[in-house]
Coordinates of C-alpha atoms in Angstrom, one line a residue:
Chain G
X1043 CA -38.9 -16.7 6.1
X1044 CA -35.8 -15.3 7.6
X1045 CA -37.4 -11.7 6.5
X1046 CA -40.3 -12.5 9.1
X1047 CA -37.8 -12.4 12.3
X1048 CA -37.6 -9.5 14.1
X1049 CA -34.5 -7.3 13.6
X1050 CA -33.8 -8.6 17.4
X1051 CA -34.3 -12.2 16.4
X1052 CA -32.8 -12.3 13.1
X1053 CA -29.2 -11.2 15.0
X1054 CA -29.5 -13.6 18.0
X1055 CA -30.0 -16.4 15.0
X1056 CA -27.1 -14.9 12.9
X1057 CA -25.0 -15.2 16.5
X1058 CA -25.6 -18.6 17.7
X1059 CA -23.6 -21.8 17.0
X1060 CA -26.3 -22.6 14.0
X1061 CA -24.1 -22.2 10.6
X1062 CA -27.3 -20.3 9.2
X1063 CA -28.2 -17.2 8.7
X1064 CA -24.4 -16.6 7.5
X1065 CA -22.4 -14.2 5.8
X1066 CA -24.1 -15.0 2.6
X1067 CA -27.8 -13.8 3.6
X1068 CA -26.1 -10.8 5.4
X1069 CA -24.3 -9.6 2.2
X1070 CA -28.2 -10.3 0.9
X1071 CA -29.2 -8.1 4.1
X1072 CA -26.3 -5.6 3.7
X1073 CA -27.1 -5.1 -0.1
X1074 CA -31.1 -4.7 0.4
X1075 CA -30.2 -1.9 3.5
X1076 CA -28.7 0.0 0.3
X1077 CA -31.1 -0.2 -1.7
X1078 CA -33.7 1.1 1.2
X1079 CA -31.7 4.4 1.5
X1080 CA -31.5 4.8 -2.4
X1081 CA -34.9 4.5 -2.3
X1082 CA -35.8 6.6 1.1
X1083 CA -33.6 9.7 -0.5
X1084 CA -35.3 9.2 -4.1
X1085 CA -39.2 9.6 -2.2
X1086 CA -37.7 12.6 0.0
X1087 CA -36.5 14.2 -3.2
X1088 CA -39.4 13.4 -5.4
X1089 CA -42.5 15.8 -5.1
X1090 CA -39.6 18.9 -3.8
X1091 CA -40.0 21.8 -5.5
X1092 CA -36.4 22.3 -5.6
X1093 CA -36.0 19.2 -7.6
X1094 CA -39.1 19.2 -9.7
X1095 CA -36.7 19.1 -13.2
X1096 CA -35.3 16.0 -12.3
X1097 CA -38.9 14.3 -11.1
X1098 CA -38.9 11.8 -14.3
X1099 CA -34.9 10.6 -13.3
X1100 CA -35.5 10.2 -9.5
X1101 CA -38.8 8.0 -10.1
X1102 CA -37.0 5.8 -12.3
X1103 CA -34.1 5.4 -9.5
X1104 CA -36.5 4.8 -6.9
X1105 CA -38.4 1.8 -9.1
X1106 CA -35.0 0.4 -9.8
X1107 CA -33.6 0.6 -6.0
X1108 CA -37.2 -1.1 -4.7
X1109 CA -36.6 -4.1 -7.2
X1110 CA -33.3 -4.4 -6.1
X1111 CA -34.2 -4.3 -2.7
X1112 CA -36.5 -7.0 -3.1
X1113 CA -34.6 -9.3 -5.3
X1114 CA -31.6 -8.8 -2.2
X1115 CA -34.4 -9.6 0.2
X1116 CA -34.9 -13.3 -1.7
X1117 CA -31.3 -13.9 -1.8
X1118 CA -31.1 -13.7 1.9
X1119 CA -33.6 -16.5 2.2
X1120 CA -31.7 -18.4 -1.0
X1121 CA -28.4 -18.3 0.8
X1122 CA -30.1 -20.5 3.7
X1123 CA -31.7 -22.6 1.2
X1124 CA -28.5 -23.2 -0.9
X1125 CA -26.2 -23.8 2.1
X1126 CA -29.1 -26.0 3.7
X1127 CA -29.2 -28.3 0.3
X1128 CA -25.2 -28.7 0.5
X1129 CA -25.1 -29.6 4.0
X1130 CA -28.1 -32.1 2.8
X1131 CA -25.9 -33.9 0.1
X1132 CA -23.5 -34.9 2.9
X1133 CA -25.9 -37.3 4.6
X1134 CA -26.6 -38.9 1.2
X1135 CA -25.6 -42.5 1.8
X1136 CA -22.2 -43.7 0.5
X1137 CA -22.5 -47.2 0.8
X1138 CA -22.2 -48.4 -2.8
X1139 CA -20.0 -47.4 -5.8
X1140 CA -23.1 -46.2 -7.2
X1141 CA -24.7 -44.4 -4.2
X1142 CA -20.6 -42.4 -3.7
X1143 CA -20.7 -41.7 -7.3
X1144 CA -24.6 -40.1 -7.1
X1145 CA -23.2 -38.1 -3.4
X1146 CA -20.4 -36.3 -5.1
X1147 CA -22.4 -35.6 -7.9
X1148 CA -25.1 -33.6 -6.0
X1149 CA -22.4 -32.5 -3.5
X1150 CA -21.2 -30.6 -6.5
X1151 CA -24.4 -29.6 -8.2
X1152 CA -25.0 -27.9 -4.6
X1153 CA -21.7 -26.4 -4.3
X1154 CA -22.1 -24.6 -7.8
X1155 CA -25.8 -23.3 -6.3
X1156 CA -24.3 -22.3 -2.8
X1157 CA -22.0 -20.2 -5.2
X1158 CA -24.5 -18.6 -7.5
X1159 CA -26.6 -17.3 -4.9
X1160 CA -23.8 -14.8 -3.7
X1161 CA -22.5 -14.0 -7.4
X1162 CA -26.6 -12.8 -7.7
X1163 CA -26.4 -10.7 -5.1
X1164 CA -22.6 -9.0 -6.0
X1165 CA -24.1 -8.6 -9.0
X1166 CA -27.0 -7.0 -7.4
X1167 CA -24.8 -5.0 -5.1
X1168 CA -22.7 -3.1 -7.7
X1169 CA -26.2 -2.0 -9.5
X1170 CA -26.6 -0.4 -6.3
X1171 CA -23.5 1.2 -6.1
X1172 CA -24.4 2.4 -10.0
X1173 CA -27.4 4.1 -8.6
X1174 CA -26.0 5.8 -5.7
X1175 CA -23.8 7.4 -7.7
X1176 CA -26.7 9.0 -9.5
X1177 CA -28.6 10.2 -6.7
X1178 CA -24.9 12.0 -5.0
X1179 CA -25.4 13.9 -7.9
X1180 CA -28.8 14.9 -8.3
X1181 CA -30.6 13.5 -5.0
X1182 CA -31.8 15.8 -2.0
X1183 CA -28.7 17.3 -0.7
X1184 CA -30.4 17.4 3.3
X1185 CA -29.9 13.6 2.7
X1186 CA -26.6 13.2 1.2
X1187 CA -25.1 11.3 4.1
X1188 CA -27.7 8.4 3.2
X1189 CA -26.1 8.4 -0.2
X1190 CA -22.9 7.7 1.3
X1191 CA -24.3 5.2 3.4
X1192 CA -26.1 3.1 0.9
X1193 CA -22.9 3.1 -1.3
X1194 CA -20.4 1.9 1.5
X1195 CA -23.7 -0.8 2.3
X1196 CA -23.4 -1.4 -1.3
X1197 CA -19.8 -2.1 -1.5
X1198 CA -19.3 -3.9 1.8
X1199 CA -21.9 -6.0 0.5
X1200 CA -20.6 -6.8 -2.9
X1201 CA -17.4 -8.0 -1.8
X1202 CA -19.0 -10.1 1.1
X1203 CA -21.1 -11.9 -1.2
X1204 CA -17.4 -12.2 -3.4
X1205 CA -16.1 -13.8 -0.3
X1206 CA -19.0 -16.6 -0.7
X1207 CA -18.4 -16.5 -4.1
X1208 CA -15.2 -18.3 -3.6
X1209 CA -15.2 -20.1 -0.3
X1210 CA -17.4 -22.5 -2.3
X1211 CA -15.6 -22.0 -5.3
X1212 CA -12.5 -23.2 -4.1
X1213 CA -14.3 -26.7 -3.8
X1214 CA -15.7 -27.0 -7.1
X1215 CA -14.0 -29.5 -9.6
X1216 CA -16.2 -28.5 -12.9
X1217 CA -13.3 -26.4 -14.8
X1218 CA -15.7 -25.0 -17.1
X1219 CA -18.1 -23.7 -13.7
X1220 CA -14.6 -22.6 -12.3
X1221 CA -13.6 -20.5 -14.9
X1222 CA -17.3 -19.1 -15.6
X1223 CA -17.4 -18.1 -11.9
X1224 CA -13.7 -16.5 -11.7
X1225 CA -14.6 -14.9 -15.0
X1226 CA -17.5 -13.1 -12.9
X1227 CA -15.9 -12.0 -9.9
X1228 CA -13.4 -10.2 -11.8
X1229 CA -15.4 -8.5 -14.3
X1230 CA -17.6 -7.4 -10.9
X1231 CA -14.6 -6.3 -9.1
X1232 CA -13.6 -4.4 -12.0
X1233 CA -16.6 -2.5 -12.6
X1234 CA -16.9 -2.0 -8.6
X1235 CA -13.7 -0.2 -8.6
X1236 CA -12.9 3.2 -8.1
X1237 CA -17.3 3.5 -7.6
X1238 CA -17.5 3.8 -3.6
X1239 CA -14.7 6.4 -4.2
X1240 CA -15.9 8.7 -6.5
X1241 CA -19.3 8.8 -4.8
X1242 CA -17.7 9.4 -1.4
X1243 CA -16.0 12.2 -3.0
X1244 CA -19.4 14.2 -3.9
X1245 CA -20.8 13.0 -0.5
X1246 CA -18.0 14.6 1.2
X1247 CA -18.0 17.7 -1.3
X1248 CA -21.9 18.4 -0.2
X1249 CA -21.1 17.4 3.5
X1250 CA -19.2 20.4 3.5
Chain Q
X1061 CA -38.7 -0.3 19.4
X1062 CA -37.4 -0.5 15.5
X1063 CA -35.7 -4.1 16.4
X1064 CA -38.5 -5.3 17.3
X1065 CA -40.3 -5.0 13.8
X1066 CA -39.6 -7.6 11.1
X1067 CA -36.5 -7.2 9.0
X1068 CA -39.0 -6.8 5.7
X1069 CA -40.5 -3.9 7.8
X1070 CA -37.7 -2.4 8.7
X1071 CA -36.4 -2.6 5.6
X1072 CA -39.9 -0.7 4.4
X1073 CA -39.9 2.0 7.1
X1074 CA -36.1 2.9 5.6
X1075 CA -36.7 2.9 1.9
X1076 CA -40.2 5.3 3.0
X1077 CA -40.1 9.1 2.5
X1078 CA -39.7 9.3 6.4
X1079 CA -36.3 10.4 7.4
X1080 CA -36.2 8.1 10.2
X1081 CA -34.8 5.6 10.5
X1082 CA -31.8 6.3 8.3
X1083 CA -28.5 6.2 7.9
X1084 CA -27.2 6.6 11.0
X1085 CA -29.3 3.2 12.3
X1086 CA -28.2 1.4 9.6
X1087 CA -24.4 2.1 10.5
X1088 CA -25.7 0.9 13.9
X1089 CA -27.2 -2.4 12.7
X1090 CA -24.8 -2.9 10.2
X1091 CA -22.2 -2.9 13.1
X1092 CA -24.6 -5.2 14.8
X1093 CA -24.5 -7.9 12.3
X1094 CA -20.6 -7.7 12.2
X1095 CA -20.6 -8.0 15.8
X1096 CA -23.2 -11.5 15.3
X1097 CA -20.8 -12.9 13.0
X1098 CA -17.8 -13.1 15.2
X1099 CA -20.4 -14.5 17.6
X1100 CA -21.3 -17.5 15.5
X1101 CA -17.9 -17.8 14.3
X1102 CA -16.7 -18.2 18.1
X1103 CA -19.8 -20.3 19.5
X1104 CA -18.3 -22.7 16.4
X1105 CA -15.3 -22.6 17.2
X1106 CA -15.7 -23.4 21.2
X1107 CA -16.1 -26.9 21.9
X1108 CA -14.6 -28.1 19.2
X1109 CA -11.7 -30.4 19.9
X1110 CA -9.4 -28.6 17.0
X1111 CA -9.7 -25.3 19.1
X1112 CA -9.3 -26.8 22.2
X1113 CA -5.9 -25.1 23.2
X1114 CA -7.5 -21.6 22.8
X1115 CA -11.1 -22.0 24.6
X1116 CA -10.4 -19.2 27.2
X1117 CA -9.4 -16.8 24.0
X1118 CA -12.8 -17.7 21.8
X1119 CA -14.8 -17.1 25.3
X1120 CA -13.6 -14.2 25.7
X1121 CA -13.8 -12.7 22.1
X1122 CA -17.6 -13.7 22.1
X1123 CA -18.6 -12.2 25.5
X1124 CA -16.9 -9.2 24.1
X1125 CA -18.9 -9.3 20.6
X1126 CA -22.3 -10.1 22.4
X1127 CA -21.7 -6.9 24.7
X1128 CA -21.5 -5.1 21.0
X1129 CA -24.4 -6.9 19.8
X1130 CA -26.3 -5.7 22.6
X1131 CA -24.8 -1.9 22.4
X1132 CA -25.2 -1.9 18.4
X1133 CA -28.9 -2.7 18.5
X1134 CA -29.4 -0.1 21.5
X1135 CA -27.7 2.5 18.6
X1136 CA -30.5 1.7 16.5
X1137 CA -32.8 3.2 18.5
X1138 CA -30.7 6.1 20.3
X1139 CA -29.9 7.4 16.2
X1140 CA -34.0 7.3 15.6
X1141 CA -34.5 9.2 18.9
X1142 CA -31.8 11.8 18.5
X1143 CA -33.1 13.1 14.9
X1144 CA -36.5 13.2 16.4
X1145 CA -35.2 15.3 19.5
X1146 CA -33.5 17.0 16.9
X1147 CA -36.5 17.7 14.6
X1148 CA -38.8 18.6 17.5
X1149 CA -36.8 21.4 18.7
X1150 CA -37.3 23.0 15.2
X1151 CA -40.8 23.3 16.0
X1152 CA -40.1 25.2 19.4
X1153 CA -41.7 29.0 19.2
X1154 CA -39.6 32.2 18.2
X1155 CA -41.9 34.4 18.8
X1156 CA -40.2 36.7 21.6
X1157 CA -36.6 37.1 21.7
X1158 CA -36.2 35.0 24.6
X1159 CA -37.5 32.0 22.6
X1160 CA -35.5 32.4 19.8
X1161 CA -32.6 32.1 22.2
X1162 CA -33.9 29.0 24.1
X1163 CA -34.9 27.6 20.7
X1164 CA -31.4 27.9 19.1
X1165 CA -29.9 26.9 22.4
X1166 CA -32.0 23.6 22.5
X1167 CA -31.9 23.0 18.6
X1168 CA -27.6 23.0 19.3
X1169 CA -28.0 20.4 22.1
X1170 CA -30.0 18.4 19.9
X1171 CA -27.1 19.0 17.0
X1172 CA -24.2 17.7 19.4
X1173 CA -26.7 14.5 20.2
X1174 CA -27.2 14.0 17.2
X1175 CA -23.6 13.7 16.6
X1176 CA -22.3 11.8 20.0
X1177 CA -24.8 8.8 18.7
X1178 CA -23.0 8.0 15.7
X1179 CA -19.2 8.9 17.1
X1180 CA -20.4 5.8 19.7
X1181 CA -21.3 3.7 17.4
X1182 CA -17.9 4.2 15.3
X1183 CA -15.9 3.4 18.6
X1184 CA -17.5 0.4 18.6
X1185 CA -17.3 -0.8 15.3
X1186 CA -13.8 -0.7 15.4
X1187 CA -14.0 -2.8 18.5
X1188 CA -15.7 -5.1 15.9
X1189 CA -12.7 -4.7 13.7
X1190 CA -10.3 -5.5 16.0
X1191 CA -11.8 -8.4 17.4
X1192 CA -12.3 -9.6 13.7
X1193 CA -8.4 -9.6 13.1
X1194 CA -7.9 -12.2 16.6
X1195 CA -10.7 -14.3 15.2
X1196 CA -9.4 -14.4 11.7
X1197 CA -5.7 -16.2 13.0
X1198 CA -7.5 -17.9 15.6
X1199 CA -10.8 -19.0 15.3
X1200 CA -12.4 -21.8 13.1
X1201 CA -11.5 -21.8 9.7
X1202 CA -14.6 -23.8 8.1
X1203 CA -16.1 -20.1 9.0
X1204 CA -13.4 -17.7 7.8
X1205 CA -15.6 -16.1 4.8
X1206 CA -17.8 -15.3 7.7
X1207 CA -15.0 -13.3 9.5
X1208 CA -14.9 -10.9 6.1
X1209 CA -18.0 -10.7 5.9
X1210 CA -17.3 -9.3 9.9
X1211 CA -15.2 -6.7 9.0
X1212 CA -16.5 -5.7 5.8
X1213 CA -19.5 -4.2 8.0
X1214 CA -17.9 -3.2 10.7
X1215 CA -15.8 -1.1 8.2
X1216 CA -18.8 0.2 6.7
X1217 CA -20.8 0.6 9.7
X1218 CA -18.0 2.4 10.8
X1219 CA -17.6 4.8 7.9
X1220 CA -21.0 5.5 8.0
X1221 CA -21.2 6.5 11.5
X1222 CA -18.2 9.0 10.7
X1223 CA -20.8 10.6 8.1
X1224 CA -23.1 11.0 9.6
X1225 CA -21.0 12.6 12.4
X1226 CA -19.6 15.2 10.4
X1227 CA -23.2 15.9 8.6
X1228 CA -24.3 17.1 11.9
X1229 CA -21.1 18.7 13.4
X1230 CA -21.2 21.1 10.1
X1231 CA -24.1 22.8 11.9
X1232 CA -22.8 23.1 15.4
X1233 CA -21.4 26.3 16.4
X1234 CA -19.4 25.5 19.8
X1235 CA -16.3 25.6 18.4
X1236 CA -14.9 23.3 21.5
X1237 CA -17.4 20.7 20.7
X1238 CA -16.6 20.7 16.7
X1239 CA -12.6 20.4 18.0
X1240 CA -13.5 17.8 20.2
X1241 CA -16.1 15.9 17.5
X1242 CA -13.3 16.1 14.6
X1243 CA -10.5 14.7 17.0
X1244 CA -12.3 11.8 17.9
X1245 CA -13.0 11.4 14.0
X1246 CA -9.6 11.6 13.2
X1247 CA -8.3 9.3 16.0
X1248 CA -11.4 6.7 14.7
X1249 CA -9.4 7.1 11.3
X1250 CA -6.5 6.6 12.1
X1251 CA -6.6 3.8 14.2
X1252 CA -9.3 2.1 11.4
X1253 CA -6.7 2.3 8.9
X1254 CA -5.2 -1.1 7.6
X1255 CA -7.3 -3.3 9.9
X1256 CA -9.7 -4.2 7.0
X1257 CA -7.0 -5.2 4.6
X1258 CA -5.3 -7.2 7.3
X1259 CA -8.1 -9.3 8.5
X1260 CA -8.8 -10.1 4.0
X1261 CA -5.2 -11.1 3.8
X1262 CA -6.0 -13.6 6.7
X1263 CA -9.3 -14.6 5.2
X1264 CA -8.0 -14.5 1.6
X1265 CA -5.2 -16.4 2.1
X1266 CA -7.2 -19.5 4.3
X1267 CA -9.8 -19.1 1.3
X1268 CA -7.3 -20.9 -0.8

């Protein structure tokens, strides 16, 4: 389990000349560090007298950030898994008619997979960037640069795993799976936008 | 030393109701995993015979994004210890007038440390950024998601250094030190802007 390295390791893998970890499980990574400060800023606000009124809301952020930050935790051990299983599918021998026809079908059946995992974890992402937004308002203000951290995680994150989203996309000849997966991203890019911005905007109003 | 814990631990430690580590260590390690990327991306693009023409280039690029590497994951631990230095000095006595004044005086120093950590770390993200943008025209394009995925977090990183920054100069008092703090923001800013959205139309338009 990639989740297992040390913090140390887990870069000096993501730096060599191995193809995995990738961008894919650092979007995962990326998404997860989010939903960590979501959740850190939701257990130092809980429990304050200051915020007692708002006790019920901030527990049900804090179970919804820890979900997502173990679901994002999976999905940085899928994205090896997925990318592993396409590289796989190339060595599948090609010998016969039938044996090329069987390759291309599981190089695409892996493809559409390697693509999924990412859209799960944009998916993932912007639910984080949802939350965030919630706790710049009502959060512990002593921790409101955290906020602004886990959204700009968040959002980095999202449009990372977008990235992956399409680089396999683009090599996918199911229309149907084409069009279901463009479909996606836009509809995540839509609700993503103008999120990051306004949340910033609170962030820097309590900075001040 | 927090990069030598696992990544699931780390990820614990942050979503915990300690304050440490926070935000600014994840700007730091976010930054760091930017700074992996291009290293993969150039250790597969070195050797190969496509790339041959531009060997000294990629060398270069990824003796400069290990050095970041290496600086980024020393941030880590420089953010924990500054809010802890900071933190401690709270604690100092004010009993006599003569410790209020070395207490304020020492809890100031601990403010401006608190503040030089992250600035670092933003210089060096947009290092990452920069180094992102040679990689992206040059470097192999089999890995090209992986160079967004580069500067998406060294973007983020970056702005969430500059946070937490200006959460801590909003408390310092020398006003040569806030002048000094908020220029270096500015330039940071300024010479940020448009590097993200010119590395994407690079990546975007090999995507295709």
């Amino acid at each position: 389990m990639l989740t297992d390295k040390k913090v140390s390791n887990f870069l000096g893998e993501l730096a060599s000349n191995s193809p995995t970890p990738g961008g894919g499980s650092v979007a995962a990574l990326a998404g997860a560090l989010g939903a960590a400060l979501i959740s850190m800023v939701g257990n130092l606000t809980a429990g304050k007298k200051k915020y007692k009124n708002i006790e019920e809301d901030i527990k049900k952020i804090v179970s919804s950030s820890e979900k997502l930050r173990y679901e994002l935790s999976q999905l940085i051990e899928e994205d090896v898994k997925a990318f592993n299983n396409f590289m796989a599918t190339y060595k599948m021998p090609k010998e016969t008619e039938d044996e090329k026809r069987m390759r291309t079908e599981k190089i695409q059946e892996a493809l559409i997979e390697a693509a999924k995992v990412p859209l799960k974890t944009a998916y993932k992402c912007l639910d984080i960037m949802i939350l965030s937004r919630e706790v710049a308002e009502k959060g512990n203000v002593n921790l409101i640069s955290d906020v602004g951290v886990a959204v700009l995680m968040a959002e980095a994150a999202l449009e990372s795993a977008v990235l992956n989203v399409k680089i396999n996309l683009r090599m996918i000849k199911d229309e149907k799976v084409r069009t279901e997966l463009s479909s996606s991203i836009e509809e995540i890019l839509l609700k993503e936008k103008g999120q990051k911005e306004k949340v910033l905007e609170i962030v820097e109003e309590k900075i001040r």
